[in-house]
């Protein structure tokens, strides 16, 4: 099995090549004013906060804040942050996966904080943090983190956004990694399609006891909404948060029909708003349970819009997949009944839901994991390739953005910087060379040529070119110290060239080369 050697290698040998190799990288303390920025008084200029007391009218049947209401608040706060930066109206283009860590009860306070992580051309990534607060006990909980993309929109001209200038270490990291996340987002639909097409199907349908199965048809929901002025912004476009709330509503009904209980929403897969809808539009929302696993179920929702008198001309607005569980009195997930899909589309969705569950777990495990929790070694397979590459490059960028690199030595204008973090020691070498940066990058990031300049590499062979920028290599390194045997390992190497298409020309990302 090919092993991804994980953080161990990434933290130990990761290399980054800035656009001028002489650049005194952003990680040096004297280049930043983060001491000031991190201190009291600093506030990101795009930061917007919202605090709401949860009232009975915001709750579901379990007396907890309904996720639909929360999504509306999240979307509004994020939109206001995006508009503060853009200086013009913005629409929600997408909302990345959200995992809910806590439910929020009536009487508690929800605090939402949003700020623009990075502006691209006409779009911005907005980071949102949601916490809840118990006013009686002063306790606070993290509820979820979300990342939304907003697109600035002016009537007559295409918008070119001004760039953001990150100040604190955390802002620099988010700024840097936002570019990598954007890349992943824009290929998301194709990635999922490819993964589903190639996913090995474990056909467990025939093996299940039909007498204990609930027909999926029983969970089907269809509901219509008329978009009214309170559902839309001043330009008449429906708020993304409102659509997400309607989607959550039909999904909850479908989930309840499977289990005869009040289900709890645990996770939402990426929302992509494919096209706008306006006041006066009718939105048709359809939901059904696609598959039920032991303790969770996937509900799919699809939204279409039409104008009065043009019912056959429907526009696809959004499709999303939500994961529900049913909790018992001790908040433990209960066992769910199996589902029997309808032949045709139903069976296809049933199988695709199984595949998505695996893909989702991988994504959550690799992408949402706190850096310190990522294990040393992660088995590679095509379903987690995109996330491992993302993690590869984002870890490197995060490392580079740190403020506490220390200059350890300088010999013949070659500077060695080190950074000690927990149990990891990282190195960063910097030198001035009179070679075009792109050419130097190509040479240094060519693993086949690495044995020419790195004595830890004796031989490198490409095992698999997984996509244009990523490859899996078998590396043999010479015996070290008293060990007489050579070592070999398999690595995933990700290269990001100096100027990828789609990055704003004013802030070209430095090229990055990273191995996991
Ligand atoms: N996730 C994140 N950003 C996306 C995206 C996605 N799935 N799809 C497109 N974008 C970004 C592009 O990267 C581009 O950003 P850039 O200018 O910074 O490079 C920007 O959106 C415009 O892309 P473009 O290809 O010119 O436009 P498009 O035809 O794909 O339209 C939207 C993108 C978002 C404007 C369009 O799909 C839309 O109007 N959606 C509905 C938005 C809305 O009304 N939301 C509220 C609820 S209905
Ligand atoms: P797909 O069918 O490939 O999953 P769609 O965008 O058509 O993609 O639908 C997304 C999800 O919405 C489906 O997986 C399903 O759960 C739900 N859905 C779609 N059409 C219907 C329908 N007619 N009735 C109930 N639910 C539907």
Coordinates of C-alpha atoms and ligand atoms in Angstrom, one line a residue:
X1 CA 0.0 0.0 0.0
X2 CA 1.2 3.4 -0.8
X3 CA 1.7 5.4 2.4
X4 CA 1.5 9.1 2.7
X5 CA 4.3 9.9 5.1
X6 CA 2.3 12.8 6.5
X7 CA 3.3 15.6 8.7
X8 CA 6.6 14.0 9.6
X9 CA 8.1 14.7 6.2
X10 CA 6.0 17.7 5.5
X11 CA 7.2 19.5 8.6
X12 CA 10.8 18.2 8.4
X13 CA 11.6 18.6 4.7
X14 CA 9.0 20.8 3.2
X15 CA 10.6 23.4 0.8
X16 CA 9.2 26.6 -0.5
X17 CA 10.5 28.8 -3.2
X18 CA 9.5 32.4 -3.2
X19 CA 9.1 34.3 -6.4
X20 CA 12.5 35.9 -5.9
X21 CA 14.6 33.4 -4.2
X22 CA 16.2 36.2 -2.2
X23 CA 12.8 37.3 -0.8
X24 CA 13.1 37.7 3.0
X25 CA 10.1 35.6 3.5
X26 CA 6.9 36.8 5.2
X27 CA 7.8 34.6 8.1
X28 CA 10.5 36.8 9.6
X29 CA 9.5 38.7 12.7
X30 CA 10.9 42.1 11.6
X31 CA 8.8 42.1 8.4
X32 CA 5.5 42.1 10.2
X33 CA 3.7 44.3 12.6
X34 CA 1.8 41.4 14.1
X35 CA 2.9 42.3 17.6
X36 CA 0.9 45.4 17.2
X37 CA -1.7 43.7 15.1
X38 CA -2.2 40.8 17.6
X39 CA -2.4 43.1 20.5
X40 CA -5.3 44.8 22.0
X41 CA -7.0 47.3 19.7
X42 CA -6.3 45.6 16.4
X43 CA -9.4 44.7 14.4
X44 CA -9.5 43.4 10.9
X45 CA -11.2 46.2 8.9
X46 CA -13.6 43.7 7.3
X47 CA -14.7 42.1 10.5
X48 CA -18.4 42.1 11.3
X49 CA -20.0 40.6 14.4
X50 CA -23.5 39.5 15.1
X51 CA -24.9 38.4 18.5
X52 CA -28.4 37.0 18.9
X53 CA -30.3 35.6 21.9
X54 CA -32.0 32.4 20.9
X55 CA -35.8 32.8 21.3
X56 CA -38.4 30.1 21.1
X57 CA -39.3 31.4 17.6
X58 CA -35.8 30.4 16.4
X59 CA -35.9 26.8 17.6
X60 CA -36.9 23.4 16.3
X61 CA -39.0 20.7 18.0
X62 CA -36.1 19.8 20.3
X63 CA -36.0 23.4 21.7
X64 CA -32.6 23.9 19.9
X65 CA -31.7 26.7 17.5
X66 CA -32.7 25.5 14.1
X67 CA -29.8 25.2 11.7
X68 CA -31.8 27.1 9.0
X69 CA -32.0 30.1 11.3
X70 CA -28.3 29.9 12.0
X71 CA -27.5 29.7 8.3
X72 CA -29.5 32.9 7.7
X73 CA -27.5 34.7 10.4
X74 CA -24.2 33.3 9.1
X75 CA -25.0 34.3 5.6
X76 CA -26.1 37.8 6.6
X77 CA -23.0 38.4 8.7
X78 CA -20.7 37.1 6.0
X79 CA -22.4 39.1 3.3
X80 CA -22.0 42.3 5.3
X81 CA -18.3 41.6 5.8
X82 CA -17.9 41.0 2.0
X83 CA -19.8 44.1 1.2
X84 CA -17.7 46.2 3.6
X85 CA -14.6 45.1 1.7
X86 CA -16.2 45.3 -1.8
X87 CA -18.1 48.5 -1.3
X88 CA -20.9 47.2 -3.5
X89 CA -23.6 44.5 -3.3
X90 CA -22.4 40.9 -3.1
X91 CA -24.1 37.5 -3.6
X92 CA -23.3 34.1 -2.0
X93 CA -21.5 31.9 -4.6
X94 CA -20.8 29.0 -2.3
X95 CA -20.6 27.8 1.3
X96 CA -18.0 25.1 2.1
X97 CA -18.8 22.0 4.2
X98 CA -20.0 22.8 7.7
X99 CA -19.7 20.4 10.7
X100 CA -21.7 21.2 13.7
X101 CA -20.0 20.5 17.0
X102 CA -22.7 21.7 19.4
X103 CA -26.4 22.5 19.4
X104 CA -27.6 25.8 20.9
X105 CA -30.5 25.9 23.3
X106 CA -33.2 28.6 23.8
X107 CA -31.9 31.4 26.1
X108 CA -28.3 31.0 24.9
X109 CA -26.5 33.6 22.9
X110 CA -25.0 33.0 19.4
X111 CA -22.0 35.0 18.5
X112 CA -21.0 35.1 14.9
X113 CA -17.8 36.8 13.6
X114 CA -17.0 37.1 9.9
X115 CA -14.0 38.6 8.1
X116 CA -12.7 38.5 4.5
X117 CA -9.7 36.1 4.4
X118 CA -8.8 37.0 0.9
X119 CA -10.1 38.9 -2.2
X120 CA -9.5 37.4 -5.6
X121 CA -10.8 39.1 -8.8
X122 CA -14.5 39.6 -8.2
X123 CA -14.8 37.0 -5.4
X124 CA -13.8 36.8 -1.8
X125 CA -13.4 34.1 0.8
X126 CA -15.1 35.0 4.0
X127 CA -14.2 33.1 7.2
X128 CA -17.0 32.7 9.8
X129 CA -16.7 31.6 13.4
X130 CA -19.8 30.7 15.4
X131 CA -19.7 30.3 19.2
X132 CA -22.5 30.0 21.7
X133 CA -22.6 31.5 25.2
X134 CA -24.5 30.6 28.3
X135 CA -25.3 33.9 30.0
X136 CA -26.0 32.2 33.4
X137 CA -22.8 30.2 33.6
X138 CA -20.4 32.3 31.4
X139 CA -19.6 29.0 29.5
X140 CA -18.7 29.3 25.8
X141 CA -18.6 26.7 23.1
X142 CA -17.4 26.6 19.5
X143 CA -20.4 25.7 17.3
X144 CA -18.9 25.6 13.9
X145 CA -16.6 27.3 11.4
X146 CA -17.7 28.1 7.9
X147 CA -16.1 29.5 4.8
X148 CA -18.3 31.3 2.2
X149 CA -17.4 32.7 -1.2
X150 CA -19.1 36.0 -2.1
X151 CA -19.1 37.6 -5.6
X152 CA -19.2 41.3 -5.9
X153 CA -21.7 42.5 -8.4
X154 CA -22.2 45.9 -10.1
X155 CA -24.9 46.6 -12.6
X156 CA -22.8 47.7 -15.6
X157 CA -19.2 46.8 -15.0
X158 CA -17.2 43.8 -13.9
X159 CA -15.9 44.3 -10.4
X160 CA -12.2 44.2 -9.7
X161 CA -11.7 44.0 -5.9
X162 CA -8.9 45.6 -4.0
X163 CA -6.6 43.1 -2.3
X164 CA -6.7 42.5 1.4
X165 CA -3.5 43.1 3.5
X166 CA -3.2 40.4 6.2
X167 CA -1.6 41.7 9.4
X168 CA -1.6 39.0 12.1
X169 CA 0.0 35.6 11.8
X170 CA -3.5 34.0 11.7
X171 CA -4.6 36.4 8.9
X172 CA -1.5 35.7 6.9
X173 CA -2.1 31.9 7.2
X174 CA -5.7 32.2 6.2
X175 CA -4.8 34.6 3.3
X176 CA -2.2 32.1 2.0
X177 CA -4.3 29.0 2.3
X178 CA -7.4 30.7 0.9
X179 CA -5.8 30.5 -2.6
X180 CA -5.4 26.7 -2.2
X181 CA -9.0 26.4 -1.0
X182 CA -10.3 28.4 -3.9
X183 CA -8.5 26.0 -6.2
X184 CA -10.2 23.0 -4.5
X185 CA -13.6 24.7 -4.6
X186 CA -13.6 25.5 -8.3
X187 CA -12.9 21.8 -9.2
X188 CA -15.2 20.5 -6.5
X189 CA -18.0 19.4 -8.7
X190 CA -15.7 17.6 -11.2
X191 CA -13.7 16.0 -8.4
X192 CA -16.9 14.5 -6.8
X193 CA -18.1 13.4 -10.3
X194 CA -14.8 11.7 -11.0
X195 CA -14.6 10.1 -7.6
X196 CA -18.2 8.8 -7.9
X197 CA -17.5 7.4 -11.3
X198 CA -14.5 5.5 -10.1
X199 CA -15.7 4.5 -6.7
X200 CA -15.8 0.7 -6.0
X201 CA -19.4 -0.1 -5.4
X202 CA -20.1 -2.4 -2.4
X203 CA -23.5 -3.6 -3.3
X204 CA -25.0 -4.5 0.0
X205 CA -28.6 -4.0 -1.2
X206 CA -29.2 -7.7 -2.0
X207 CA -27.8 -8.8 1.4
X208 CA -30.2 -6.8 3.5
X209 CA -33.3 -8.1 5.1
X210 CA -36.1 -6.5 3.1
X211 CA -38.6 -6.9 5.9
X212 CA -36.7 -4.3 8.0
X213 CA -36.3 -1.7 5.2
X214 CA -38.2 1.6 4.9
X215 CA -39.0 2.5 1.2
X216 CA -37.1 5.7 0.3
X217 CA -40.3 6.9 -1.4
X218 CA -41.9 7.3 2.1
X219 CA -39.4 10.1 2.8
X220 CA -39.9 12.1 -0.3
X221 CA -40.8 15.8 0.3
X222 CA -41.8 18.5 -2.2
X223 CA -42.4 22.1 -1.1
X224 CA -42.8 25.4 -2.8
X225 CA -41.8 28.9 -1.6
X226 CA -42.7 32.2 -3.0
X227 CA -39.7 34.7 -2.8
X228 CA -41.0 37.9 -1.1
X229 CA -39.2 41.1 -0.4
X230 CA -38.2 40.1 3.1
X231 CA -36.4 37.1 1.6
X232 CA -34.2 39.2 -0.7
X233 CA -31.6 42.0 -0.6
X234 CA -32.2 45.6 -1.8
X235 CA -31.5 44.4 -5.4
X236 CA -34.3 41.8 -5.2
X237 CA -31.9 38.8 -5.2
X238 CA -32.9 36.0 -2.7
X239 CA -30.5 35.8 0.2
X240 CA -28.4 32.6 0.1
X241 CA -29.1 32.1 3.8
X242 CA -32.8 32.0 3.2
X243 CA -32.5 29.4 0.5
X244 CA -30.2 27.3 2.7
X245 CA -32.8 27.6 5.5
X246 CA -35.6 26.4 3.2
X247 CA -33.4 23.5 2.1
X248 CA -32.7 22.5 5.7
X249 CA -36.4 22.6 6.4
X250 CA -37.4 20.1 3.7
X251 CA -34.3 17.9 4.5
X252 CA -35.4 17.7 8.1
X253 CA -38.9 16.6 7.1
X254 CA -37.5 13.9 4.9
X255 CA -35.1 12.7 7.7
X256 CA -38.0 12.6 10.2
X257 CA -40.1 10.4 7.9
X258 CA -37.4 7.7 8.1
X259 CA -37.0 7.6 11.8
X260 CA -40.3 8.9 13.3
X261 CA -38.2 11.2 15.6
X262 CA -36.7 14.7 15.6
X263 CA -33.3 14.3 13.8
X264 CA -30.3 16.5 14.4
X265 CA -28.3 17.9 11.5
X266 CA -24.6 17.1 11.9
X267 CA -23.0 18.2 8.6
X268 CA -23.7 20.0 5.4
X269 CA -21.8 19.3 2.2
X270 CA -20.8 22.3 0.1
X271 CA -23.6 24.5 -1.2
X272 CA -23.0 26.0 -4.6
X273 CA -25.5 28.7 -5.8
X274 CA -25.5 28.0 -9.5
X275 CA -27.7 30.9 -10.5
X276 CA -29.6 33.8 -8.9
X277 CA -33.3 33.9 -8.0
X278 CA -35.4 37.0 -7.4
X279 CA -38.5 38.3 -5.7
X280 CA -41.5 36.8 -7.4
X281 CA -39.7 33.5 -8.2
X282 CA -41.3 30.3 -7.1
X283 CA -38.8 27.9 -5.6
X284 CA -39.5 24.2 -5.7
X285 CA -37.6 22.3 -3.1
X286 CA -37.4 18.5 -3.3
X287 CA -35.8 16.2 -0.7
X288 CA -35.5 12.4 -0.1
X289 CA -33.3 10.2 2.1
X290 CA -30.7 8.8 -0.3
X291 CA -29.2 6.3 2.1
X292 CA -29.3 5.4 5.7
X293 CA -26.2 4.0 7.4
X294 CA -26.0 2.5 10.9
X295 CA -26.2 5.8 12.8
X296 CA -26.5 8.5 10.2
X297 CA -28.4 9.2 7.0
X298 CA -27.8 11.3 3.9
X299 CA -30.6 13.5 2.7
X300 CA -30.4 15.1 -0.7
X301 CA -32.1 18.4 -1.6
X302 CA -32.6 20.0 -4.9
X303 CA -33.9 23.6 -5.6
X304 CA -35.4 24.8 -8.8
X305 CA -36.8 28.3 -9.6
X306 CA -39.5 29.3 -12.1
X307 CA -41.5 32.5 -12.9
X308 CA -45.3 32.6 -12.7
X309 CA -46.7 31.4 -16.1
X310 CA -43.4 29.7 -17.1
X311 CA -43.6 26.6 -14.9
X312 CA -41.9 24.4 -17.4
X313 CA -38.9 26.6 -17.6
X314 CA -37.1 25.7 -14.4
X315 CA -33.7 26.9 -13.4
X316 CA -31.5 24.7 -11.2
X317 CA -30.5 26.9 -8.2
X318 CA -28.8 24.5 -5.8
X319 CA -28.4 20.9 -4.8
X320 CA -27.0 19.8 -1.4
X321 CA -26.5 16.8 0.8
X322 CA -27.0 16.8 4.5
X323 CA -26.1 14.3 7.2
X324 CA -28.6 13.7 10.0
X325 CA -28.4 11.6 13.2
X326 CA -31.1 10.8 15.8
X327 CA -29.9 11.4 19.3
X328 CA -31.3 9.6 22.4
X329 CA -31.8 11.2 25.8
X330 CA -28.0 10.9 26.5
X331 CA -27.2 12.5 23.2
X332 CA -25.9 9.2 21.7
X333 CA -26.8 8.5 18.1
X334 CA -29.5 5.8 17.7
X335 CA -29.5 3.0 15.2
X336 CA -31.5 3.8 12.1
X337 CA -33.6 1.6 9.9
X338 CA -32.2 0.5 6.5
X339 CA -33.7 2.2 3.4
X340 CA -34.9 0.5 0.3
X341 CA -34.2 2.8 -2.7
X342 CA -36.4 3.0 -5.8
X343 CA -35.0 1.3 -8.9
X344 CA -33.3 3.7 -11.3
X345 CA -32.4 7.1 -9.9
X346 CA -33.0 6.0 -6.3
X347 CA -30.5 3.1 -6.5
X348 CA -28.0 5.4 -8.2
X349 CA -28.3 8.0 -5.4
X350 CA -28.2 5.2 -2.8
X351 CA -24.8 4.1 -4.1
X352 CA -23.5 7.6 -4.6
X353 CA -24.5 8.4 -1.0
X354 CA -22.3 5.5 0.2
X355 CA -19.4 6.9 -1.9
X356 CA -20.0 10.4 -0.7
X357 CA -19.9 9.2 2.9
X358 CA -16.4 7.8 2.4
X359 CA -15.3 10.9 0.5
X360 CA -16.7 13.1 3.2
X361 CA -15.0 11.3 6.0
X362 CA -11.7 11.6 4.2
X363 CA -12.2 15.2 3.6
X364 CA -13.2 15.9 7.1
X365 CA -10.3 13.8 8.4
X366 CA -7.7 15.6 6.3
X367 CA -9.0 19.1 5.6
X368 CA -10.9 19.9 8.8
X369 CA -8.5 18.3 11.2
X370 CA -6.5 20.7 13.3
X371 CA -2.9 20.7 12.1
X372 CA -1.7 19.1 15.4
X373 CA -4.2 16.3 15.0
X374 CA -3.2 15.2 11.5
X375 CA -1.6 11.8 11.8
X376 CA 1.9 11.1 10.7
X377 CA 0.9 8.8 8.0
X378 CA -2.3 8.8 5.9
X379 CA -3.0 6.0 3.3
X380 CA -3.3 7.5 -0.1
X381 CA -6.2 6.6 -2.5
X382 CA -7.8 8.4 -5.3
X383 CA -10.7 9.6 -3.1
X384 CA -8.5 11.5 -0.8
X385 CA -5.9 12.7 -3.3
X386 CA -7.4 16.2 -3.7
X387 CA -7.5 16.7 0.1
X388 CA -4.0 15.4 0.7
X389 CA -2.6 17.8 -2.0
X390 CA -4.5 20.6 -0.4
X391 CA -3.2 19.7 3.0
X392 CA 0.3 19.3 1.6
X393 CA 0.4 22.8 0.2
X394 CA -1.6 24.5 2.9
X395 CA 0.6 23.1 5.7
X396 CA 3.6 24.5 3.9
X397 CA 2.0 27.9 3.4
X398 CA 0.9 28.0 7.1
X399 CA 4.4 27.1 8.1
X400 CA 5.9 29.9 5.9
X401 CA 3.5 32.4 7.3
X402 CA 4.6 31.9 10.9
X403 CA 6.3 34.8 12.6
X404 CA 8.7 33.0 14.8
X405 CA 11.4 31.7 12.4
X406 CA 14.8 32.3 13.8
X407 CA 17.9 32.9 11.7
X408 CA 20.3 30.1 12.9
X409 CA 23.2 30.6 10.6
X410 CA 24.5 32.5 7.6
X411 CA 27.4 31.3 5.5
X412 CA 28.3 32.7 2.1
X413 CA 24.9 34.4 1.9
X414 CA 23.1 31.2 2.5
X415 CA 20.8 31.7 5.4
X416 CA 19.3 28.9 7.5
X417 CA 16.2 29.6 9.5
X418 CA 14.7 27.2 12.0
X419 CA 11.4 27.0 13.7
X420 CA 10.6 24.9 16.7
X421 CA 7.0 24.1 17.2
X422 CA 5.8 21.5 19.7
X423 CA 7.8 18.5 18.8
X424 CA 8.6 19.5 15.2
X425 CA 11.7 21.3 14.0
X426 CA 11.4 22.9 10.6
X427 CA 14.2 24.4 8.4
X428 CA 14.0 27.1 5.8
X429 CA 17.0 27.9 3.6
X430 CA 17.3 31.2 1.7
X431 CA 19.9 32.3 -0.8
X432 CA 20.3 34.9 -3.6
X433 CA 20.8 33.4 -7.0
X434 CA 20.9 35.2 -10.4
X435 CA 18.5 32.8 -12.1
X436 CA 15.0 33.5 -13.2
X437 CA 12.6 32.5 -10.4
X438 CA 10.4 30.3 -12.5
X439 CA 13.4 28.5 -13.9
X440 CA 14.9 28.0 -10.4
X441 CA 11.6 26.7 -9.2
X442 CA 11.3 24.2 -12.0
X443 CA 14.8 22.9 -11.3
X444 CA 14.5 22.7 -7.6
X445 CA 11.0 21.2 -7.6
X446 CA 12.0 18.5 -10.1
X447 CA 12.2 15.5 -7.8
X448 CA 14.2 13.5 -10.4
X449 CA 17.0 16.0 -10.2
X450 CA 16.9 16.3 -6.4
X451 CA 19.7 13.7 -5.8
X452 CA 22.0 16.2 -7.7
X453 CA 21.7 18.7 -4.8
X454 CA 20.2 16.9 -1.8
X455 CA 22.3 14.2 -0.2
X456 CA 19.3 12.6 1.5
X457 CA 18.0 11.5 -1.9
X458 CA 19.9 8.8 -3.8
X459 CA 17.3 7.8 -6.3
X460 CA 13.8 9.0 -7.2
X461 CA 11.2 7.2 -9.4
X462 CA 7.8 8.4 -10.4
X463 CA 5.2 5.8 -9.3
X464 CA 2.1 7.6 -10.5
X465 CA 1.4 11.1 -11.9
X466 CA -1.9 11.7 -10.2
X467 CA -2.7 15.1 -11.8
X468 CA -0.9 18.0 -13.5
X469 CA 0.8 19.2 -10.3
X470 CA 0.9 16.2 -8.1
X471 CA 2.8 13.0 -8.3
X472 CA 3.6 10.0 -6.1
X473 CA 7.3 9.1 -6.0
X474 CA 9.4 6.3 -4.6
X475 CA 12.5 7.7 -3.0
X476 CA 15.6 5.9 -1.8
X477 CA 17.8 7.7 0.6
X478 CA 21.3 6.6 1.6
X479 CA 22.1 4.9 4.9
X480 CA 22.4 7.5 7.6
X481 CA 24.6 7.4 10.8
X482 CA 25.2 3.9 12.2
X483 CA 22.4 2.5 10.1
X484 CA 23.9 0.5 7.2
X485 CA 20.8 -0.1 5.2
X486 CA 19.4 2.5 2.8
X487 CA 15.9 3.8 3.5
X488 CA 13.0 4.1 1.1
X489 CA 9.8 5.9 1.3
X490 CA 6.9 6.9 -0.9
X491 CA 5.8 10.5 -1.0
X492 CA 3.1 12.6 -2.5
X493 CA 4.7 15.8 -4.0
X494 CA 2.6 18.8 -4.9
X495 CA 3.9 21.7 -7.0
X496 CA 2.1 25.0 -7.4
X497 CA 3.7 27.0 -10.2
X498 CA 4.4 30.8 -9.8
X499 CA 1.3 32.1 -11.5
X500 CA -1.8 29.8 -11.8
X501 CA -4.6 31.0 -14.0
X502 CA -7.3 32.7 -12.1
X503 CA -5.1 34.3 -9.4
X504 CA -5.3 38.0 -9.4
X505 CA -2.4 39.4 -11.2
X506 CA -1.5 41.8 -8.4
X507 CA -1.0 39.1 -5.8
X508 CA 0.6 36.2 -7.6
X509 CA 1.1 33.5 -5.1
X510 CA 4.7 32.4 -4.6
X511 CA 5.3 29.0 -6.2
X512 CA 5.2 26.2 -3.7
X513 CA 6.6 22.8 -3.7
X514 CA 5.7 20.4 -0.9
X515 CA 6.0 16.8 -0.1
X516 CA 3.8 14.7 2.2
Ligands
LIG1 N1 -17.3 28.6 -5.5 C1 -16.7 29.7 -5.3 N2 -16.5 30.7 -6.2 C2 -17.0 30.5 -7.4 C3 -17.7 29.3 -7.7 C4 -17.9 28.4 -6.7 N3 -18.5 27.2 -6.9 N4 -18.1 29.4 -9.0 C5 -17.6 30.6 -9.5 N5 -16.9 31.2 -8.5 C6 -16.2 32.5 -8.6 C7 -15.2 32.5 -9.7 O1 -14.0 31.9 -9.2 C8 -15.0 34.0 -10.0 O2 -14.2 34.5 -9.0 P1 -13.0 35.6 -9.4 O3 -13.7 36.7 -10.2 O4 -12.5 36.1 -8.1 O5 -12.0 34.9 -10.2 C9 -16.4 34.5 -9.8 O6 -17.2 33.5 -9.0 C10 -17.2 34.8 -11.1 O7 -17.0 33.6 -11.9 P2 -17.6 33.6 -13.4 O8 -17.0 32.3 -14.0 O9 -17.3 34.9 -14.0 O10 -19.1 33.5 -13.1 P3 -20.1 32.4 -13.1 O11 -20.8 32.4 -14.3 O12 -19.5 31.1 -12.6 O13 -21.0 32.9 -11.9 C11 -21.9 33.4 -9.8 C12 -20.7 32.8 -10.6 C13 -21.7 33.0 -8.3 C14 -21.9 34.9 -9.9 C15 -23.2 32.8 -10.3 O14 -23.2 31.4 -10.3 C16 -24.4 33.3 -9.6 O15 -25.0 34.3 -9.9 N6 -24.9 32.5 -8.6 C17 -26.0 32.8 -7.8 C18 -25.6 33.8 -6.7 C19 -26.8 34.1 -5.8 O16 -27.7 34.8 -6.2 N7 -26.7 33.7 -4.5 C20 -27.7 33.9 -3.6 C21 -28.7 32.9 -3.5 S1 -29.6 32.5 -4.9
LIG2 P1 -28.5 13.7 -8.2 O1 -29.9 13.2 -8.7 O2 -27.4 13.4 -9.1 O3 -28.2 13.4 -6.8 P2 -29.8 16.4 -8.2 O4 -29.2 17.7 -8.2 O5 -30.8 16.1 -9.3 O6 -28.6 15.3 -8.2 O7 -30.5 16.1 -6.8 C1 -29.8 16.3 -5.6 C2 -30.6 15.5 -4.5 O8 -31.9 16.1 -4.4 C3 -30.8 14.1 -4.9 O9 -29.7 13.3 -4.5 C4 -32.1 13.8 -4.1 O10 -31.8 13.4 -2.8 C5 -32.8 15.1 -4.1 N1 -33.9 15.1 -5.2 C6 -33.7 15.3 -6.5 N2 -34.8 15.2 -7.2 C7 -35.8 14.8 -6.3 C8 -37.2 14.6 -6.4 N3 -37.8 14.6 -7.5 N4 -37.8 14.2 -5.2 C9 -37.2 14.2 -4.1 N5 -35.9 14.5 -3.9 C10 -35.2 14.8 -5.0

